[in-house]
């Protein structure tokens, strides 16, 4: 990120452990990967990290804590007991955590939790707004602060905001269960860049936004009002060098030798998790039991060291999980152990990092098998610690890390039988194979470490902001509008080419419902009746419909992309040179899709066929459209046809016609001193390209275009044309003097 901008990191917890010893606080920096990665950011220049210090601080102690944290470039958000309980333990950990990890039956939909979640997000916003300026970059982390991006955006509209979510984003079918789904999506969309660990998470998020909020997505970009928001995958890494070096440390090496001796040089398996139902602890114990049952020779020869970091064991689900886990460990040890050997060594506590490193280094096999995990860093730490490249990773395909570590032995933790066989395969894997796989995984983990992750995210955020800026220079604002209006007023001969659907009227489920409303007809009449104007409607629609709807206007028309055109004398002409022999064959293919896909239908025009899927279930329409295009592409190439992919339509037409060629005919008729073309889809690109460089070309919507200017919607087009026609806008007077015209309400058809 460019050095001139200050970065504010915001997360629920500050990267510090604060302990209250009867009024005397001690502060210890966290060693977690995220804290390390982000320290390369917040410890630079004026940057700062804002968050909860992790302890409830009495009012009379707050100033002291603020001072101590400030020295570490940290700024606290103080939470009360009630807030910790309802916002953090409640909404964050009992509602969002289970739902987003695909345990919907564990999710509590408690309105009180939601109210406090909102108020705590507002508290964060207030503190940030006291510190931030519009020129800062604000990078918000994780599911505890999903409302924060839009709360800040409201007060600082131009500020740069990135949001990264460390846990999965669930599929639409799960996410929609949340009563506050709209608020959550709108909250996140206050950011300019939204990052997740995997492509699947980004897909799920975009899917939920398009279905729940109705925004349109183009690839991984969403338009939120007139701001482009980019959704992308940024798989987090670890501090690779730290773990790699640590495993060569003298103490770690000595500890490893001691450990191996203690376990009698048995083969060592490890698992390291926080106590959580998402971690698949019980499934793993089941698979381990099955392994001992199926392969009795392993008895006395292998050991599993299981580390569990204590977590919320006063909450019912966690308490039950802990009890069940303890019971299973005791049973396995009781059923298979001997006087001199026990299969599982179980620890329920945190370990210092050099002990973790010892275990990583010593382990022949690491079992990282969550039911669901955003990423999982333990498996990456294991890979980084294997300096001699010996060791096998058994990894759940439900962990985000499985997308990168494809050389791990992959398991579905629900498939206990396969899971057991994979553990056996790991124990039996030849050394050469272990090294080959480990080398390839180390390549990935070392290249994509936490510092690269920080760099990739912040650079992309900067890029998105630049793209937004260049887009905003194309959007017609008050000044450009006035400039074009003055050119228009000075001109004596004007040619105005207007597309119809999506440009003058909104898209409709039924194409024949897009009838022009009275205000539009008044506006067009006014433009047509100006003797200095030549107005041409340039549409892909069939000529009969255009004639019925707009035939009374004193306007030229281009119908069916130019297969038909109407001159100003009201006469329709068609291109007799076009051949239609391809028609039956294409119709038959489209018909198969129309019959298979509820809601889709074929529109027949004189020289083209269109398959419409606007009324088809979201997702299915796109799937069938891709299949249809695939089926038809060779035929099209062989028959001089063109396939147009429009807004929820696929149209097949002769290559000989396009709007650009048709528009040229109008250009050649006269010498104009003002030429303007407005259109919304890629068939209008042919028109834009056919225009001379002096023409005013305007694209409706924000997809890439060769047009010079952009307007956001059909409403803005109407407002803009009203300004040119010097017409009174609904409810407004003398619009040329008004800075904002896009708020005027036009009726929807
Ligand atoms: P995290 O809770 O940070 O979650 P994870 O990625 O697995 O989960 O990292 C756990 C960290 O804790 C590791 O660095 C590990 O070394 C440490 N740890 C584990 N057991 C320990 C023990 N017994 N003693 C001491 N330390 C221990 C969230 C998401 C993850 C995502 C991360 C980062 O839930 O899916 O990978 O953020 O984005």
CSV table of C-alpha atoms in Angstrom, one decimal, residues 231-679:
chain,number,residue,atom,x,y,z
A,231,UNK,CA,-14.8,-10.0,-3.6
A,232,UNK,CA,-11.6,-12.1,-3.8
A,233,UNK,CA,-9.8,-15.1,-2.2
A,234,UNK,CA,-6.6,-14.4,-0.2
A,235,UNK,CA,-5.5,-17.7,1.5
A,236,UNK,CA,-3.7,-16.7,4.7
A,237,UNK,CA,-0.2,-18.1,5.3
A,238,UNK,CA,2.1,-18.4,8.3
A,239,UNK,CA,5.5,-17.0,9.3
A,240,UNK,CA,7.2,-19.9,7.4
A,241,UNK,CA,10.8,-18.9,8.3
A,242,UNK,CA,10.0,-18.7,12.0
A,243,UNK,CA,8.7,-22.3,12.1
A,244,UNK,CA,11.4,-23.6,9.7
A,245,UNK,CA,14.2,-22.0,11.8
A,246,UNK,CA,12.6,-23.0,15.1
A,247,UNK,CA,12.7,-26.6,14.3
A,248,UNK,CA,16.5,-26.4,13.9
A,249,UNK,CA,16.9,-24.7,17.3
A,250,UNK,CA,19.1,-26.6,19.7
A,251,UNK,CA,16.5,-26.9,22.4
A,252,UNK,CA,13.9,-28.1,20.0
A,253,UNK,CA,16.3,-30.7,18.7
A,254,UNK,CA,17.2,-31.9,22.2
A,255,UNK,CA,13.5,-32.1,23.1
A,256,UNK,CA,12.8,-34.1,20.0
A,257,UNK,CA,15.4,-36.7,21.0
A,258,UNK,CA,14.0,-36.9,24.5
A,259,UNK,CA,10.5,-37.3,23.3
A,260,UNK,CA,11.4,-40.1,20.8
A,261,UNK,CA,13.2,-41.9,23.6
A,262,UNK,CA,10.2,-41.5,25.9
A,263,UNK,CA,7.8,-43.0,23.4
A,264,UNK,CA,10.2,-45.8,22.7
A,265,UNK,CA,10.8,-44.7,19.1
A,266,UNK,CA,7.2,-45.6,18.3
A,267,UNK,CA,5.7,-43.9,15.2
A,268,UNK,CA,4.2,-40.6,16.3
A,269,UNK,CA,0.9,-39.1,15.2
A,270,UNK,CA,-0.1,-35.7,16.4
A,271,UNK,CA,-3.3,-33.6,16.5
A,272,UNK,CA,-3.4,-30.0,17.7
A,273,UNK,CA,-6.7,-28.1,18.0
A,274,UNK,CA,-8.8,-25.8,20.1
A,275,UNK,CA,-11.8,-27.6,21.8
A,276,UNK,CA,-14.5,-27.0,19.2
A,277,UNK,CA,-17.2,-29.1,17.5
A,278,UNK,CA,-15.9,-27.8,14.1
A,279,UNK,CA,-12.5,-29.5,14.6
A,280,UNK,CA,-13.8,-33.0,14.2
A,281,UNK,CA,-12.1,-34.3,17.4
A,282,UNK,CA,-14.6,-37.2,18.0
A,283,UNK,CA,-14.5,-38.3,14.3
A,284,UNK,CA,-10.7,-38.5,14.5
A,285,UNK,CA,-10.9,-40.6,17.7
A,286,UNK,CA,-13.3,-43.0,16.0
A,287,UNK,CA,-11.0,-43.4,13.0
A,288,UNK,CA,-8.0,-43.9,15.3
A,289,UNK,CA,-10.0,-46.6,17.3
A,290,UNK,CA,-10.9,-48.3,14.0
A,291,UNK,CA,-7.2,-48.2,13.0
A,292,UNK,CA,-6.2,-50.1,16.1
A,293,UNK,CA,-9.0,-52.6,15.5
A,294,UNK,CA,-8.2,-53.3,11.9
A,295,UNK,CA,-4.4,-53.4,12.2
A,296,UNK,CA,-3.6,-55.1,15.5
A,297,UNK,CA,0.1,-55.1,14.6
A,298,UNK,CA,0.2,-51.4,15.2
A,299,UNK,CA,-0.4,-51.9,18.9
A,300,UNK,CA,2.7,-51.1,20.9
A,301,UNK,CA,4.2,-49.4,17.8
A,302,UNK,CA,2.3,-46.1,17.4
A,303,UNK,CA,1.2,-43.2,19.6
A,304,UNK,CA,-1.2,-40.3,19.2
A,305,UNK,CA,-0.3,-37.1,21.0
A,306,UNK,CA,-3.5,-35.0,21.1
A,307,UNK,CA,-3.3,-31.4,22.3
A,308,UNK,CA,-6.5,-29.6,22.9
A,309,UNK,CA,-6.5,-25.9,23.7
A,310,UNK,CA,-9.2,-25.2,26.3
A,311,UNK,CA,-12.1,-23.3,25.1
A,312,UNK,CA,-15.5,-22.2,26.5
A,313,UNK,CA,-16.0,-25.5,28.4
A,314,UNK,CA,-18.7,-23.8,30.5
A,315,UNK,CA,-21.0,-23.6,27.4
A,316,UNK,CA,-23.2,-26.7,27.1
A,317,UNK,CA,-22.1,-27.9,23.7
A,318,UNK,CA,-18.4,-27.5,24.5
A,319,UNK,CA,-18.9,-29.2,27.9
A,320,UNK,CA,-20.6,-32.2,26.2
A,321,UNK,CA,-17.9,-32.3,23.6
A,322,UNK,CA,-15.2,-32.3,26.3
A,323,UNK,CA,-16.9,-35.1,28.3
A,324,UNK,CA,-17.4,-37.2,25.2
A,325,UNK,CA,-13.8,-36.7,24.1
A,326,UNK,CA,-12.5,-37.6,27.6
A,327,UNK,CA,-14.7,-40.7,27.6
A,328,UNK,CA,-13.4,-41.8,24.2
A,329,UNK,CA,-9.8,-41.2,25.0
A,330,UNK,CA,-10.2,-43.2,28.3
A,331,UNK,CA,-12.0,-46.0,26.4
A,332,UNK,CA,-9.3,-46.3,23.7
A,333,UNK,CA,-6.5,-46.3,26.2
A,334,UNK,CA,-8.4,-48.7,28.4
A,335,UNK,CA,-9.3,-51.1,25.6
A,336,UNK,CA,-5.9,-51.2,23.8
A,337,UNK,CA,-3.3,-50.0,26.2
A,338,UNK,CA,-0.8,-52.3,28.1
A,339,UNK,CA,1.4,-51.8,31.1
A,340,UNK,CA,4.2,-50.5,29.0
A,341,UNK,CA,2.2,-48.7,26.2
A,342,UNK,CA,-0.8,-46.4,25.8
A,343,UNK,CA,-2.1,-45.3,22.4
A,344,UNK,CA,-3.2,-41.8,23.2
A,345,UNK,CA,-1.4,-39.1,25.2
A,346,UNK,CA,-4.0,-36.4,25.8
A,347,UNK,CA,-3.3,-32.8,26.9
A,348,UNK,CA,-5.9,-30.2,27.6
A,349,UNK,CA,-3.9,-27.0,27.8
A,350,UNK,CA,-1.9,-24.5,25.8
A,351,UNK,CA,1.7,-25.2,24.9
A,352,UNK,CA,4.6,-22.8,24.3
A,353,UNK,CA,5.6,-22.5,20.7
A,354,UNK,CA,8.9,-24.3,21.0
A,355,UNK,CA,7.1,-27.4,22.4
A,356,UNK,CA,4.6,-27.2,19.5
A,357,UNK,CA,7.7,-27.1,17.2
A,358,UNK,CA,9.1,-30.2,18.9
A,359,UNK,CA,5.9,-32.0,18.3
A,360,UNK,CA,5.7,-30.9,14.7
A,361,UNK,CA,9.3,-31.9,14.1
A,362,UNK,CA,9.0,-35.3,15.8
A,363,UNK,CA,5.7,-36.3,14.3
A,364,UNK,CA,5.6,-38.9,11.5
A,365,UNK,CA,2.0,-38.1,10.8
A,366,UNK,CA,-0.1,-34.9,11.5
A,367,UNK,CA,-3.9,-35.4,11.6
A,368,UNK,CA,-5.6,-32.1,10.8
A,369,UNK,CA,-9.1,-33.2,10.2
A,370,UNK,CA,-11.7,-30.5,11.0
A,371,UNK,CA,-15.4,-30.8,10.0
A,372,UNK,CA,-15.0,-27.3,8.7
A,373,UNK,CA,-12.2,-24.7,9.0
A,374,UNK,CA,-11.7,-21.3,7.3
A,375,UNK,CA,-8.1,-22.1,6.6
A,376,UNK,CA,-6.3,-23.9,9.5
A,377,UNK,CA,-2.7,-22.9,10.3
A,378,UNK,CA,-1.6,-26.0,12.3
A,379,UNK,CA,-1.2,-28.0,9.0
A,380,UNK,CA,1.0,-25.2,7.5
A,381,UNK,CA,3.1,-25.0,10.7
A,382,UNK,CA,3.6,-28.7,10.5
A,383,UNK,CA,4.8,-28.5,6.9
A,384,UNK,CA,7.1,-25.6,7.7
A,385,UNK,CA,8.7,-27.5,10.5
A,386,UNK,CA,9.7,-30.5,8.4
A,387,UNK,CA,13.3,-29.4,7.6
A,388,UNK,CA,14.2,-33.0,6.7
A,389,UNK,CA,11.0,-33.3,4.6
A,390,UNK,CA,10.0,-36.5,6.3
A,391,UNK,CA,6.4,-36.8,7.6
A,392,UNK,CA,2.9,-37.1,6.2
A,393,UNK,CA,0.0,-34.7,6.5
A,394,UNK,CA,-3.5,-36.2,6.7
A,395,UNK,CA,-5.8,-33.3,6.0
A,396,UNK,CA,-9.6,-32.8,5.9
A,397,UNK,CA,-10.9,-31.6,2.6
A,398,UNK,CA,-13.2,-29.3,4.6
A,399,UNK,CA,-10.3,-27.1,5.7
A,400,UNK,CA,-9.6,-24.1,3.6
A,401,UNK,CA,-5.9,-25.2,3.5
A,402,UNK,CA,-6.9,-28.3,1.5
A,403,UNK,CA,-7.2,-26.1,-1.6
A,404,UNK,CA,-3.5,-25.3,-1.4
A,405,UNK,CA,-2.0,-28.5,0.1
A,406,UNK,CA,-3.0,-30.9,-2.5
A,407,UNK,CA,-0.2,-33.3,-1.7
A,408,UNK,CA,-1.6,-34.1,1.7
A,409,UNK,CA,-3.6,-37.3,2.1
A,410,UNK,CA,-7.1,-35.9,1.9
A,411,UNK,CA,-9.9,-37.2,4.0
A,412,UNK,CA,-13.6,-36.6,4.4
A,413,UNK,CA,-13.8,-36.8,8.2
A,414,UNK,CA,-17.3,-38.3,8.0
A,415,UNK,CA,-16.0,-41.3,6.1
A,416,UNK,CA,-14.4,-43.1,9.1
A,417,UNK,CA,-13.4,-46.2,7.1
A,418,UNK,CA,-11.5,-44.2,4.4
A,419,UNK,CA,-10.1,-42.0,7.2
A,420,UNK,CA,-8.7,-45.0,9.0
A,421,UNK,CA,-7.2,-46.3,5.7
A,422,UNK,CA,-5.6,-43.0,5.0
A,423,UNK,CA,-3.9,-42.9,8.4
A,424,UNK,CA,-2.6,-46.4,7.7
A,425,UNK,CA,-1.3,-45.3,4.3
A,426,UNK,CA,0.4,-42.3,6.0
A,427,UNK,CA,2.2,-44.6,8.5
A,428,UNK,CA,3.3,-46.9,5.6
A,429,UNK,CA,4.3,-44.2,3.1
A,430,UNK,CA,7.8,-44.8,1.7
A,431,UNK,CA,10.3,-42.1,2.6
A,432,UNK,CA,10.9,-41.0,-1.0
A,433,UNK,CA,7.1,-40.4,-1.5
A,434,UNK,CA,7.0,-38.4,1.8
A,435,UNK,CA,9.8,-36.2,0.7
A,436,UNK,CA,8.3,-35.6,-2.7
A,437,UNK,CA,5.0,-34.6,-1.2
A,438,UNK,CA,6.5,-32.5,1.6
A,439,UNK,CA,8.8,-30.6,-0.9
A,440,UNK,CA,5.8,-29.6,-3.0
A,441,UNK,CA,3.8,-28.5,0.1
A,442,UNK,CA,6.8,-26.5,1.4
A,443,UNK,CA,7.0,-24.7,-1.9
A,444,UNK,CA,3.5,-23.5,-1.5
A,445,UNK,CA,3.6,-22.7,2.2
A,446,UNK,CA,6.9,-20.8,1.9
A,447,UNK,CA,5.9,-18.8,-1.1
A,448,UNK,CA,2.4,-17.8,0.3
A,449,UNK,CA,3.4,-16.9,3.8
A,450,UNK,CA,1.6,-14.4,6.0
A,451,UNK,CA,3.7,-11.4,4.7
A,452,UNK,CA,2.7,-12.2,1.1
A,453,UNK,CA,-0.9,-12.4,2.3
A,454,UNK,CA,-0.7,-9.0,3.9
A,455,UNK,CA,1.0,-7.6,0.7
A,456,UNK,CA,-1.5,-9.2,-1.7
A,457,UNK,CA,-4.5,-7.9,0.3
A,458,UNK,CA,-3.3,-4.3,0.8
A,459,UNK,CA,-2.1,-4.0,-2.8
A,460,UNK,CA,-5.4,-5.3,-4.2
A,461,UNK,CA,-7.2,-2.9,-1.9
A,462,UNK,CA,-5.2,0.0,-3.4
A,463,UNK,CA,-5.9,-1.3,-6.9
A,464,UNK,CA,-9.7,-1.4,-6.3
A,465,UNK,CA,-9.6,2.1,-5.0
A,466,UNK,CA,-7.8,3.3,-8.1
A,467,UNK,CA,-10.3,1.5,-10.3
A,468,UNK,CA,-13.2,3.1,-8.4
A,469,UNK,CA,-11.6,6.5,-9.0
A,470,UNK,CA,-11.1,5.9,-12.7
A,471,UNK,CA,-14.7,4.8,-12.9
A,472,UNK,CA,-15.9,7.8,-11.1
A,473,UNK,CA,-14.1,10.1,-13.6
A,474,UNK,CA,-16.2,8.4,-16.3
A,475,UNK,CA,-19.5,8.8,-14.5
A,476,UNK,CA,-21.3,11.9,-15.7
A,477,UNK,CA,-21.3,14.4,-12.9
A,478,UNK,CA,-22.6,17.9,-12.7
A,479,UNK,CA,-19.7,19.4,-14.6
A,480,UNK,CA,-19.6,16.9,-17.5
A,481,UNK,CA,-23.3,17.1,-17.7
A,482,UNK,CA,-23.2,20.9,-18.0
A,483,UNK,CA,-20.4,20.6,-20.6
A,484,UNK,CA,-22.4,18.2,-22.8
A,485,UNK,CA,-25.6,20.3,-22.3
A,486,UNK,CA,-23.8,23.4,-23.6
A,487,UNK,CA,-22.4,21.5,-26.6
A,488,UNK,CA,-25.9,20.3,-27.3
A,489,UNK,CA,-27.4,23.7,-27.0
A,490,UNK,CA,-24.8,25.2,-29.4
A,491,UNK,CA,-25.3,22.5,-32.0
A,492,UNK,CA,-27.5,23.0,-35.1
A,493,UNK,CA,-27.7,19.4,-36.3
A,494,UNK,CA,-27.8,16.6,-33.8
A,495,UNK,CA,-27.9,12.9,-34.1
A,496,UNK,CA,-29.1,11.0,-31.0
A,497,UNK,CA,-28.9,7.2,-30.9
A,498,UNK,CA,-30.7,5.5,-28.0
A,499,UNK,CA,-30.9,1.9,-27.1
A,500,UNK,CA,-34.2,0.9,-25.6
A,501,UNK,CA,-34.2,-2.0,-23.0
A,502,UNK,CA,-31.9,-1.3,-20.0
A,503,UNK,CA,-31.2,2.2,-21.3
A,504,UNK,CA,-34.6,3.9,-21.4
A,505,UNK,CA,-36.6,1.3,-19.5
A,506,UNK,CA,-35.7,-1.3,-16.8
A,507,UNK,CA,-35.5,-5.1,-17.7
A,508,UNK,CA,-38.7,-7.0,-17.2
A,509,UNK,CA,-39.3,-10.7,-16.6
A,510,UNK,CA,-41.7,-10.6,-19.5
A,511,UNK,CA,-40.1,-8.8,-22.4
A,512,UNK,CA,-43.4,-7.5,-23.6
A,513,UNK,CA,-44.1,-5.7,-20.3
A,514,UNK,CA,-41.3,-3.2,-21.0
A,515,UNK,CA,-43.9,-0.8,-22.5
A,516,UNK,CA,-42.8,2.9,-22.5
A,517,UNK,CA,-44.5,4.8,-19.7
A,518,UNK,CA,-46.0,8.3,-20.2
A,519,UNK,CA,-43.1,10.3,-18.8
A,520,UNK,CA,-40.7,8.5,-21.1
A,521,UNK,CA,-42.9,9.1,-24.2
A,522,UNK,CA,-43.2,12.8,-23.3
A,523,UNK,CA,-39.5,13.0,-23.0
A,524,UNK,CA,-38.9,11.3,-26.3
A,525,UNK,CA,-41.5,13.4,-28.0
A,526,UNK,CA,-39.9,16.5,-26.8
A,527,UNK,CA,-36.5,15.4,-28.2
A,528,UNK,CA,-38.0,14.3,-31.5
A,529,UNK,CA,-40.0,17.4,-32.0
A,530,UNK,CA,-37.0,19.6,-31.7
A,531,UNK,CA,-36.3,20.4,-35.4
A,532,UNK,CA,-32.5,20.4,-34.7
A,533,UNK,CA,-32.6,16.7,-33.6
A,534,UNK,CA,-32.6,13.4,-35.4
A,535,UNK,CA,-33.5,10.7,-32.8
A,536,UNK,CA,-32.9,7.0,-33.6
A,537,UNK,CA,-33.9,4.2,-31.4
A,538,UNK,CA,-31.4,1.4,-31.9
A,539,UNK,CA,-32.7,-1.9,-30.5
A,540,UNK,CA,-32.4,-5.6,-30.8
A,541,UNK,CA,-36.2,-5.9,-30.4
A,542,UNK,CA,-38.4,-7.0,-33.3
A,543,UNK,CA,-39.6,-4.2,-35.4
A,544,UNK,CA,-43.3,-4.9,-34.9
A,545,UNK,CA,-43.1,-4.3,-31.1
A,546,UNK,CA,-41.0,-1.2,-31.6
A,547,UNK,CA,-43.5,0.1,-34.1
A,548,UNK,CA,-46.4,-0.5,-31.8
A,549,UNK,CA,-44.8,1.2,-28.8
A,550,UNK,CA,-42.9,4.1,-30.5
A,551,UNK,CA,-44.2,4.2,-34.0
A,552,UNK,CA,-46.0,7.5,-33.4
A,553,UNK,CA,-42.8,9.3,-32.7
A,554,UNK,CA,-41.0,11.3,-35.3
A,555,UNK,CA,-37.9,9.1,-34.9
A,556,UNK,CA,-35.8,6.8,-36.9
A,557,UNK,CA,-35.4,3.2,-35.7
A,558,UNK,CA,-33.0,0.3,-35.9
A,559,UNK,CA,-34.7,-3.0,-35.0
A,560,UNK,CA,-33.3,-6.5,-34.6
A,561,UNK,CA,-29.7,-5.0,-34.5
A,562,UNK,CA,-30.1,-3.6,-38.0
A,563,UNK,CA,-32.0,-6.3,-39.9
A,564,UNK,CA,-34.9,-3.8,-40.0
A,565,UNK,CA,-34.7,0.0,-40.0
A,566,UNK,CA,-37.3,2.8,-40.2
A,567,UNK,CA,-36.5,6.0,-42.0
A,568,UNK,CA,-37.9,9.3,-40.8
A,569,UNK,CA,-40.8,9.1,-43.2
A,570,UNK,CA,-42.1,6.2,-41.2
A,571,UNK,CA,-41.2,3.5,-43.7
A,572,UNK,CA,-39.8,0.2,-42.5
A,573,UNK,CA,-37.1,-1.5,-44.6
A,574,UNK,CA,-35.4,-4.8,-44.2
A,575,UNK,CA,-32.1,-6.3,-45.3
A,576,UNK,CA,-33.2,-8.7,-48.0
A,577,UNK,CA,-29.7,-10.1,-48.5
A,578,UNK,CA,-29.8,-12.0,-45.2
A,579,UNK,CA,-30.2,-15.7,-45.2
A,580,UNK,CA,-32.3,-17.6,-42.8
A,581,UNK,CA,-31.4,-21.2,-43.6
A,582,UNK,CA,-29.7,-21.8,-40.3
A,583,UNK,CA,-32.9,-21.1,-38.4
A,584,UNK,CA,-34.5,-24.5,-38.0
A,585,UNK,CA,-31.4,-26.1,-36.8
A,586,UNK,CA,-30.7,-23.5,-34.1
A,587,UNK,CA,-34.4,-23.4,-33.1
A,588,UNK,CA,-34.3,-27.2,-32.5
A,589,UNK,CA,-31.3,-26.9,-30.2
A,590,UNK,CA,-32.8,-23.9,-28.3
A,591,UNK,CA,-36.1,-25.8,-28.0
A,592,UNK,CA,-34.5,-28.6,-26.1
A,593,UNK,CA,-33.2,-26.1,-23.6
A,594,UNK,CA,-36.5,-24.2,-23.4
A,595,UNK,CA,-38.4,-27.4,-22.7
A,596,UNK,CA,-35.8,-28.6,-20.1
A,597,UNK,CA,-35.6,-25.2,-18.3
A,598,UNK,CA,-38.7,-23.9,-16.5
A,599,UNK,CA,-39.2,-20.2,-17.1
A,600,UNK,CA,-37.1,-20.0,-20.3
A,601,UNK,CA,-38.5,-19.3,-23.7
A,602,UNK,CA,-37.5,-18.6,-27.3
A,603,UNK,CA,-38.2,-15.3,-29.0
A,604,UNK,CA,-38.4,-15.4,-32.7
A,605,UNK,CA,-37.3,-12.4,-34.7
A,606,UNK,CA,-37.1,-12.1,-38.5
A,607,UNK,CA,-33.4,-12.8,-38.6
A,608,UNK,CA,-32.5,-14.0,-35.2
A,609,UNK,CA,-33.5,-16.3,-32.4
A,610,UNK,CA,-33.2,-15.4,-28.8
A,611,UNK,CA,-33.3,-17.8,-25.8
A,612,UNK,CA,-34.5,-15.8,-22.6
A,613,UNK,CA,-33.7,-17.1,-19.1
A,614,UNK,CA,-34.5,-14.1,-16.9
A,615,UNK,CA,-37.4,-16.0,-15.2
A,616,UNK,CA,-35.3,-19.1,-14.6
A,617,UNK,CA,-34.1,-20.0,-11.1
A,618,UNK,CA,-30.8,-18.1,-10.3
A,619,UNK,CA,-27.8,-20.2,-11.2
A,620,UNK,CA,-29.8,-22.8,-13.2
A,621,UNK,CA,-30.3,-20.3,-16.0
A,622,UNK,CA,-26.5,-19.5,-16.2
A,623,UNK,CA,-25.7,-23.2,-16.1
A,624,UNK,CA,-28.1,-24.0,-19.0
A,625,UNK,CA,-26.9,-20.9,-20.9
A,626,UNK,CA,-23.3,-22.2,-20.8
A,627,UNK,CA,-24.4,-25.7,-22.0
A,628,UNK,CA,-26.5,-24.2,-24.8
A,629,UNK,CA,-23.6,-22.0,-26.0
A,630,UNK,CA,-21.3,-25.1,-25.9
A,631,UNK,CA,-23.8,-27.1,-27.9
A,632,UNK,CA,-24.2,-24.5,-30.6
A,633,UNK,CA,-20.7,-23.0,-31.0
A,634,UNK,CA,-19.4,-25.2,-33.8
A,635,UNK,CA,-22.6,-24.7,-35.9
A,636,UNK,CA,-22.4,-21.0,-35.4
A,637,UNK,CA,-18.8,-20.8,-36.6
A,638,UNK,CA,-19.6,-22.8,-39.7
A,639,UNK,CA,-22.6,-20.7,-40.7
A,640,UNK,CA,-21.4,-17.1,-40.5
A,641,UNK,CA,-23.5,-16.5,-37.4
A,642,UNK,CA,-22.9,-14.6,-34.3
A,643,UNK,CA,-23.7,-15.4,-30.7
A,644,UNK,CA,-24.6,-12.5,-28.5
A,645,UNK,CA,-24.7,-13.0,-24.7
A,646,UNK,CA,-26.9,-10.3,-23.3
A,647,UNK,CA,-28.5,-9.6,-20.0
A,648,UNK,CA,-30.1,-13.1,-19.3
A,649,UNK,CA,-30.5,-13.7,-23.0
A,650,UNK,CA,-28.6,-15.6,-25.7
A,651,UNK,CA,-29.2,-14.4,-29.2
A,652,UNK,CA,-28.1,-16.0,-32.5
A,653,UNK,CA,-28.0,-13.7,-35.5
A,654,UNK,CA,-26.3,-13.3,-38.8
A,655,UNK,CA,-22.8,-11.8,-38.6
A,656,UNK,CA,-23.7,-9.4,-41.4
A,657,UNK,CA,-25.9,-7.3,-39.1
A,658,UNK,CA,-25.0,-5.3,-36.0
A,659,UNK,CA,-26.0,-2.0,-34.5
A,660,UNK,CA,-22.7,-0.4,-35.5
A,661,UNK,CA,-23.2,-1.1,-39.2
A,662,UNK,CA,-26.8,0.2,-39.0
A,663,UNK,CA,-25.8,3.3,-37.1
A,664,UNK,CA,-23.2,4.1,-39.8
A,665,UNK,CA,-26.0,4.4,-42.3
A,666,UNK,CA,-27.5,7.3,-40.2
A,667,UNK,CA,-24.1,8.9,-39.8
A,668,UNK,CA,-23.5,9.0,-43.5
A,669,UNK,CA,-26.8,10.7,-44.2
A,670,UNK,CA,-25.8,14.1,-42.9
A,671,UNK,CA,-23.1,16.3,-41.3
A,672,UNK,CA,-23.9,16.6,-37.6
A,673,UNK,CA,-22.3,18.9,-35.1
A,674,UNK,CA,-23.5,16.9,-32.1
A,675,UNK,CA,-23.6,13.1,-32.1
A,676,UNK,CA,-24.5,11.1,-29.0
A,677,UNK,CA,-25.1,7.3,-28.5
A,678,UNK,CA,-26.3,5.7,-25.3
A,679,UNK,CA,-26.6,2.0,-24.7
